[in-house]
Amino acid sequence: MRSMSDAASARANTGSPTRRGFPWVYVLCATAVAVALRLPGLFEDPWIDEIWSWGLAQSRASATEIFLIRSSNSHALNTLWMWVSGDARDFVVYRLPAFVGGVACVPLAARIASRAGRNAAVAAAWIASVAYLPIVYSGEARGYAPMCCASLAALECAWTWLDGGRRRWLVSTWISFTIGLLFQTLFVVAFVAIAVGVLARLRGERRPRALLRAALFLAPPLGITVAWWFFNVRHVFNAGAPPWDLAEVLSDTVAVAFGLPRVGWAIALGAFLGLVIVILDVRHLASLGNRLGVVQVGVVGVTSAVTVWLLWDDYLAARYFLVPIVFFGLSLARVLGRIADSGRAGAVIAALLFALFAAGNAAHTVPFLRAPRGTIGELVRGMAASSSANPIVVTGNFDFNVGA
């Protein structure tokens, strides 16, 4: 990392991405590492949720029926991909959208963070590359990794549209919103954060026809969201495990987000550091007059709390916070970028802080890469040893984990 030039500082103030001096070499290296870390998961045995989604897909006669499945296990576009792919012999085919979406998060994060300078872009690329939870879901035929990719794409397209006003970026934002929502309904966290951020920036600019621009931005994705809720989401039933303890879920989320051990003192430290990082990021964005960035960070936190409130009595897991984790990576990257911009000593400190983050995530990632999800045979034998039922009936991950 090197000190940011005056020109880069000016770009940070305007919010436009770095063009000259964009760290392509660092980003490409981070992307290559992301591919290497995500490849092993592609070739592992299918997990119960993947098999379940595959069964739902293959039992439908038409693509229309896919969008009428009202099971929480079906992530519509992921299930559609399974249906289009047919009865493939290798589950790698079904995992391709997750793999591509997971890898694409790396350059997208770098592009967004480049508005805060070259060093922030480098940090964002490497954070996205080595983060544990995105690695897990980049190798699983589910909608989580594409949802994260669509979240970053929607933020970048919306930001670029606000900067330049070109309609192709507005249309790209609509498309990203739609893809993200149909891959995983939890995308609504990103939708709300970006939409409120855009409205705040439009209000602050006080340009002519700002209200019309706001309506134009919101109308198509809001219409699709309402329609999707009416025809599908409000009828969805929980097809997964029974509720987990809330404190356990939140502790696990902090642990996997920061790469910390799952012990009390580490969780408390991670929560404190996360709050400090968010405050530092928001203060800096506010000093630059970056309303979109400030509001986006704040609303992600609020919508995460709403997610906890809505799903507390139903089913909650760390993966439900993937969008906040990915967006937090942007905040962390901007903070590390600012530290590195302060000079040679700052660059060393930023590098050391990232090394701690990477090492902590590696402590979770390495065991996962060695034995991502076990094998179906081992799990079924474990269930058979602990159950007198014949035949064994698998109704969810909770059953699948018995005796494993």
PDB file of C-alpha atoms in Angstrom, residues 244-254 267 312 316:
ATOM      1  CA  TRP A 244     -31.525 -21.591  17.456  1.00  0.00           C
ATOM      2  CA  ASP A 245     -30.618 -19.600  20.538  1.00  0.00           C
ATOM      3  CA  LEU A 246     -30.410 -15.915  19.535  1.00  0.00           C
ATOM      4  CA  ALA A 247     -27.270 -15.209  21.559  1.00  0.00           C
ATOM      5  CA  GLU A 248     -25.575 -18.211  19.966  1.00  0.00           C
ATOM      6  CA  VAL A 249     -26.478 -17.067  16.453  1.00  0.00           C
ATOM      7  CA  LEU A 250     -25.297 -13.495  17.010  1.00  0.00           C
ATOM      8  CA  SER A 251     -22.081 -14.692  18.643  1.00  0.00           C
ATOM      9  CA  ASP A 252     -21.429 -17.029  15.728  1.00  0.00           C
ATOM     10  CA  THR A 253     -22.102 -14.194  13.269  1.00  0.00           C
ATOM     11  CA  VAL A 254     -19.546 -11.928  14.957  1.00  0.00           C
ATOM     12  CA  ILE A 267     -16.997 -12.087  20.633  1.00  0.00           C
ATOM     13  CA  TRP A 312     -36.206 -14.513  16.096  1.00  0.00           C
ATOM     14  CA  LEU A 316     -32.060 -17.428  12.335  1.00  0.00           C
TER      15      LEU A 316
END
